PDB file of C-alpha atoms in Angstrom:
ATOM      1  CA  UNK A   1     -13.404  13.010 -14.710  1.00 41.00           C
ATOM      2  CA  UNK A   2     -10.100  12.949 -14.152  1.00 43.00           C
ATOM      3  CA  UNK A   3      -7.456  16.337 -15.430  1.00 44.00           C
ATOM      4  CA  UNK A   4      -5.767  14.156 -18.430  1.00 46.00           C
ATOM      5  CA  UNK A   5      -9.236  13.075 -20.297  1.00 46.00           C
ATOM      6  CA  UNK A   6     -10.195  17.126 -20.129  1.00 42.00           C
ATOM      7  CA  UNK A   7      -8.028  17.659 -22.323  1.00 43.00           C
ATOM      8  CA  UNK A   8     -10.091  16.021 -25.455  1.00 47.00           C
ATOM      9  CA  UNK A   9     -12.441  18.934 -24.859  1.00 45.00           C
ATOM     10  CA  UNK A  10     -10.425  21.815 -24.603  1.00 46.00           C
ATOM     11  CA  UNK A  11      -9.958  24.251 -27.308  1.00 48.00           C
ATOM     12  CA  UNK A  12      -6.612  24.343 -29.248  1.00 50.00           C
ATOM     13  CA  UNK A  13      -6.165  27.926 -28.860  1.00 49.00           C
ATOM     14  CA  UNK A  14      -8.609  28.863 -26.236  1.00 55.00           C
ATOM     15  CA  UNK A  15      -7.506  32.107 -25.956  1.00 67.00           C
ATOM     16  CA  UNK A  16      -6.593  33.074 -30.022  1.00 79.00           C
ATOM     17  CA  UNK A  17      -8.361  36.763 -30.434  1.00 85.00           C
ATOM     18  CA  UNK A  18     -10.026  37.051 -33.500  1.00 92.00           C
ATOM     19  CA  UNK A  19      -8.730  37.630 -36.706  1.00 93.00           C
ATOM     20  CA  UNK A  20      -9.851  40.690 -38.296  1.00 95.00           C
ATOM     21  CA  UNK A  21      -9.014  41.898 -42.264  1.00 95.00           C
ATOM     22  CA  UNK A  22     -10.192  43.368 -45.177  1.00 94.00           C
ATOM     23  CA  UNK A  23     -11.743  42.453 -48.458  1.00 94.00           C
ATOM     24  CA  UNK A  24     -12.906  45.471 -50.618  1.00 89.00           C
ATOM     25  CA  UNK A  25     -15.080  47.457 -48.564  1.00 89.00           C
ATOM     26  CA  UNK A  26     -16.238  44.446 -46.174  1.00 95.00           C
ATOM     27  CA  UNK A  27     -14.662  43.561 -42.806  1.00 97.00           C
ATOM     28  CA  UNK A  28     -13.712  39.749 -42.003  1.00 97.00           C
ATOM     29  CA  UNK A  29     -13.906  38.740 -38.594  1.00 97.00           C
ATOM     30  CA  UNK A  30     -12.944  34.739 -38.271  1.00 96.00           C
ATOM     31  CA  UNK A  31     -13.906  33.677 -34.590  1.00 95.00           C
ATOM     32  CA  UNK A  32     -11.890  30.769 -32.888  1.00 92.00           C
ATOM     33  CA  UNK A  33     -12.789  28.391 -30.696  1.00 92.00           C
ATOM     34  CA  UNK A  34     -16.036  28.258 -27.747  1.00 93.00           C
ATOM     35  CA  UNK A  35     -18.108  31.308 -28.285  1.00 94.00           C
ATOM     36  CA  UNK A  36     -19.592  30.792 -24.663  1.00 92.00           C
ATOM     37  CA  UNK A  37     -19.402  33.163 -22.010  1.00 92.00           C
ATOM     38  CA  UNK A  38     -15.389  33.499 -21.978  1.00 92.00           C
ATOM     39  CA  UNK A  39     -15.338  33.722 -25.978  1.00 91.00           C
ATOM     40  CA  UNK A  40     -17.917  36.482 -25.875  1.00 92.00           C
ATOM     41  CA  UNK A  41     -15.963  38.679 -23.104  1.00 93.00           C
ATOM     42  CA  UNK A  42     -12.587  37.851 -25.595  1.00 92.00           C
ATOM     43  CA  UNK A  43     -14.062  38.811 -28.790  1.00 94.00           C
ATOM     44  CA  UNK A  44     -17.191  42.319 -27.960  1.00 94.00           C
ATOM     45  CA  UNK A  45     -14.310  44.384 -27.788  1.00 94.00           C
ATOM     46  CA  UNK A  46     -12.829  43.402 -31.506  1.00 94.00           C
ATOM     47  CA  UNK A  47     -16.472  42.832 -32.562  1.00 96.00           C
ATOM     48  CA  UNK A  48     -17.893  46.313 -31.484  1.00 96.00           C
ATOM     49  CA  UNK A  49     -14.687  48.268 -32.990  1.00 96.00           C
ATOM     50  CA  UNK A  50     -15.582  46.747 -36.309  1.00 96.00           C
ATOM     51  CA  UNK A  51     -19.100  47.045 -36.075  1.00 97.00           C
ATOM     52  CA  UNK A  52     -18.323  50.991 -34.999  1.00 96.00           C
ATOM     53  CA  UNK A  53     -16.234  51.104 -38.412  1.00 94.00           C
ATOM     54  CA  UNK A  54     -17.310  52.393 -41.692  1.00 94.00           C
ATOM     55  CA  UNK A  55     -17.290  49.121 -43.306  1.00 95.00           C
ATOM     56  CA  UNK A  56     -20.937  48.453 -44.720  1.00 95.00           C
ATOM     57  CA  UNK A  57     -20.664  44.879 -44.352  1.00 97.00           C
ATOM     58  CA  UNK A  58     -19.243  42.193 -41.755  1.00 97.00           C
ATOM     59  CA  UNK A  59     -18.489  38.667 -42.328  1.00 98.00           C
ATOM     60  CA  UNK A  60     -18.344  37.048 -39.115  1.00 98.00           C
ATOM     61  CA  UNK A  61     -16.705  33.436 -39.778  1.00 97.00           C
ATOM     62  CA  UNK A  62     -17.601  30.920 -37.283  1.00 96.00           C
ATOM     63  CA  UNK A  63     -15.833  28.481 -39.589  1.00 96.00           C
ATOM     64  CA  UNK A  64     -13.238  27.802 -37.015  1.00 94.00           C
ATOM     65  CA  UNK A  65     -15.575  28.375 -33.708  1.00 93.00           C
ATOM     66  CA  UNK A  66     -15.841  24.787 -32.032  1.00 92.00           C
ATOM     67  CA  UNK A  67     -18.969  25.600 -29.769  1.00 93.00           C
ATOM     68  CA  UNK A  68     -21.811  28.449 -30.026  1.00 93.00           C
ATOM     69  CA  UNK A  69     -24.305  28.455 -27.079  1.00 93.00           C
ATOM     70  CA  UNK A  70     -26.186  31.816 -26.022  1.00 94.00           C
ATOM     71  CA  UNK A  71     -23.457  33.854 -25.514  1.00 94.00           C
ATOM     72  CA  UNK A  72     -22.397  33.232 -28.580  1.00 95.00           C
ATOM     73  CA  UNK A  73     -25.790  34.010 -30.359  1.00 96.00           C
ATOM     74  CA  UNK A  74     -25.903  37.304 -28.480  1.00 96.00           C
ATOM     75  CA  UNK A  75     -22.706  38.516 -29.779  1.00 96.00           C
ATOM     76  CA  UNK A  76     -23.853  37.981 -33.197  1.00 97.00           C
ATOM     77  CA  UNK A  77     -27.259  39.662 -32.383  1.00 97.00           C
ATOM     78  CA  UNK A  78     -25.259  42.770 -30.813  1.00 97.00           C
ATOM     79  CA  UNK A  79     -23.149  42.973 -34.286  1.00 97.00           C
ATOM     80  CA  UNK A  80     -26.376  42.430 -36.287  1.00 98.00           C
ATOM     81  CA  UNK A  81     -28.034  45.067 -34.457  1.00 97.00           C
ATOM     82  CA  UNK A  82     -25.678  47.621 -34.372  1.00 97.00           C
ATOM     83  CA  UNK A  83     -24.277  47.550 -38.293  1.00 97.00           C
ATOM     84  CA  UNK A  84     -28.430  47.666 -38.877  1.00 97.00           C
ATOM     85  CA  UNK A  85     -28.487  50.858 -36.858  1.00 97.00           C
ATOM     86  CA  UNK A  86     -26.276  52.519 -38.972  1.00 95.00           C
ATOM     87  CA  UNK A  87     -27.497  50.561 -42.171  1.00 96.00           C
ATOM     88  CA  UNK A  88     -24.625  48.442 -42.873  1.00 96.00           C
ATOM     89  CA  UNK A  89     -25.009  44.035 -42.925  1.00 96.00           C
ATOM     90  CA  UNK A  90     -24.031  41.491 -41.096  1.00 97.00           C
ATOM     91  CA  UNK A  91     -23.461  38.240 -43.027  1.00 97.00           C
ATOM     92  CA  UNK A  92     -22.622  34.774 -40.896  1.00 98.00           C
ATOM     93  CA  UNK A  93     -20.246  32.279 -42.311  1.00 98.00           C
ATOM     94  CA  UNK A  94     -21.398  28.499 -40.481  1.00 97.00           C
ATOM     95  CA  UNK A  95     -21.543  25.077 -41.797  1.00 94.00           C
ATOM     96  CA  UNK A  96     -21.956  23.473 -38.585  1.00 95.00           C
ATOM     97  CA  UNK A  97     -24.539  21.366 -38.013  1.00 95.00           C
ATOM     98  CA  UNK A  98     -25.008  21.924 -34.666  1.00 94.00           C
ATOM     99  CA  UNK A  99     -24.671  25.707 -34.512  1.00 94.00           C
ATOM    100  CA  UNK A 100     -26.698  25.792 -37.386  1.00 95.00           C
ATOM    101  CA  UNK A 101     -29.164  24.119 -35.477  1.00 95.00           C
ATOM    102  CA  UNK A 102     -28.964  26.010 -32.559  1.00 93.00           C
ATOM    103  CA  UNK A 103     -29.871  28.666 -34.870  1.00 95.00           C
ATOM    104  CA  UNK A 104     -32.797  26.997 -36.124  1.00 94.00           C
ATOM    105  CA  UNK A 105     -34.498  26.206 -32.440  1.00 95.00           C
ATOM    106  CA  UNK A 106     -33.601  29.927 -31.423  1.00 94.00           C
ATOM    107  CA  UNK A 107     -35.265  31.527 -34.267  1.00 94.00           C
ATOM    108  CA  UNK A 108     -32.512  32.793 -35.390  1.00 95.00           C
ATOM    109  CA  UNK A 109     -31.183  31.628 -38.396  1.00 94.00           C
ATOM    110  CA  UNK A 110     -33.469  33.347 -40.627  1.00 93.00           C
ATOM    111  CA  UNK A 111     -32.258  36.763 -38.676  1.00 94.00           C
ATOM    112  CA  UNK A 112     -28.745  35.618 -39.594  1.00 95.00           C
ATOM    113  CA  UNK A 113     -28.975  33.740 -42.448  1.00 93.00           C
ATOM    114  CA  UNK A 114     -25.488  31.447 -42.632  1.00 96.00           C
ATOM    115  CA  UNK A 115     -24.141  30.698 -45.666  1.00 97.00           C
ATOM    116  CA  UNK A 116     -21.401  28.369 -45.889  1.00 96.00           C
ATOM    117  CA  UNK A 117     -18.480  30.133 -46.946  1.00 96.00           C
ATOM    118  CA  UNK A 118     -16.736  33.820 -46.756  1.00 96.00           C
ATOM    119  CA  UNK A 119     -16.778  33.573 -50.663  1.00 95.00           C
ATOM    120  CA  UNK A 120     -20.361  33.523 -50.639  1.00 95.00           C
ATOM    121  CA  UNK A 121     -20.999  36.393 -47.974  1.00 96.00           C
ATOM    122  CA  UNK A 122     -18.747  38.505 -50.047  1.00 95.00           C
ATOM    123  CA  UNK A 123     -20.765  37.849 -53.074  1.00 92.00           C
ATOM    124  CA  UNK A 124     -23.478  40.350 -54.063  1.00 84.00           C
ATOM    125  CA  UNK A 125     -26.981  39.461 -53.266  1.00 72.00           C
ATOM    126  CA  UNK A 126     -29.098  37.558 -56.305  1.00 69.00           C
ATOM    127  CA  UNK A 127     -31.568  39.218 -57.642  1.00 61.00           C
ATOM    128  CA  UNK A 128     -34.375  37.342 -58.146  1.00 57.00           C
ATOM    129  CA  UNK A 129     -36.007  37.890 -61.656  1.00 56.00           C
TER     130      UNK A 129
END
C-alpha cells in the first residue's frame, strides 16, 4: 500500500495524552485515539496516577478512542483492578460498536459495564426496588 493511502488510517492526533479533570469527587479520563500497544505505553502512566489518587470513582471515556484491541482492554483491567483494591470504581464510557463488541467476545463487558455517556457514569447507581 502505498505512503499517501496510509494516511486514511492514521489517527488525527496519534500522540494527544489523555485528558484528565474533575467532576465532584470523580476523576475523568477521556482517551484519544488507538488504544493498542503504543496508546497503552502513552496513557499507564496518566492512568495509574489517577487510579493511585483518592478519587473513589474513574470515568474512563473511550468516546474519542478510534481502536481498542488487547492492549487496550488490559489497561482498563489494570485501572479496574487497582481502584477495586483500594475500593473505589471504575466506570467505562463506550458506544462503539465494535469495542463494545470486543468486550462482549472477551468476557469483559459485564466486568466493565459501558454505558454510553460520562453523564451517565457520573450518575448514582439505581436502586432497584
Amino acid at each position: 500500500m502505498h505512503q499517501d493511502k496510509l494516511s486514511e488510517f492514521t489517527c488525527e492526533n496519534p500522540e494527544l495524552p489523555p485528558r484528565v479533570y474533575e467532576v465532584g469527587n470523580a476523576t475523568v479520563v477521556e482517551l484519544y485515539g488507538d488504544m493498542d500497544l503504543v496508546g497503552f505505553q502513552r496513557t499507564l502512566p496518566h492512568l495509574d496516577t489517577v487510579t493511585a489518587g483518592p478519587a473513589r470513582l474513574v470515568v474512563v471515556d473511550l468516546t474519542r478512542a478510534t481502536f481498542l484491541d488487547c492492549s487496550g482492554l488490559s489497561l482498563l483491567m489494570r485501572a479496574h483492578r487497582r481502584l477495586a483494591a483500594r475500593g473505589a470504581a471504575l466506570r467505562v464510557v463506550c458506544s462503539d460498536p465494535m469495542t463494545l463488541r470486543v468486550m462482549g467476545i472477551t468476557g469483559l463487558k459485564a466486568t466493565l459495564s459501558p454505558v454510553s455517556s460520562v453523564r451517565e457514569a457520573l450518575a448514582p447507581p439505581r436502586l432497584d426496588p
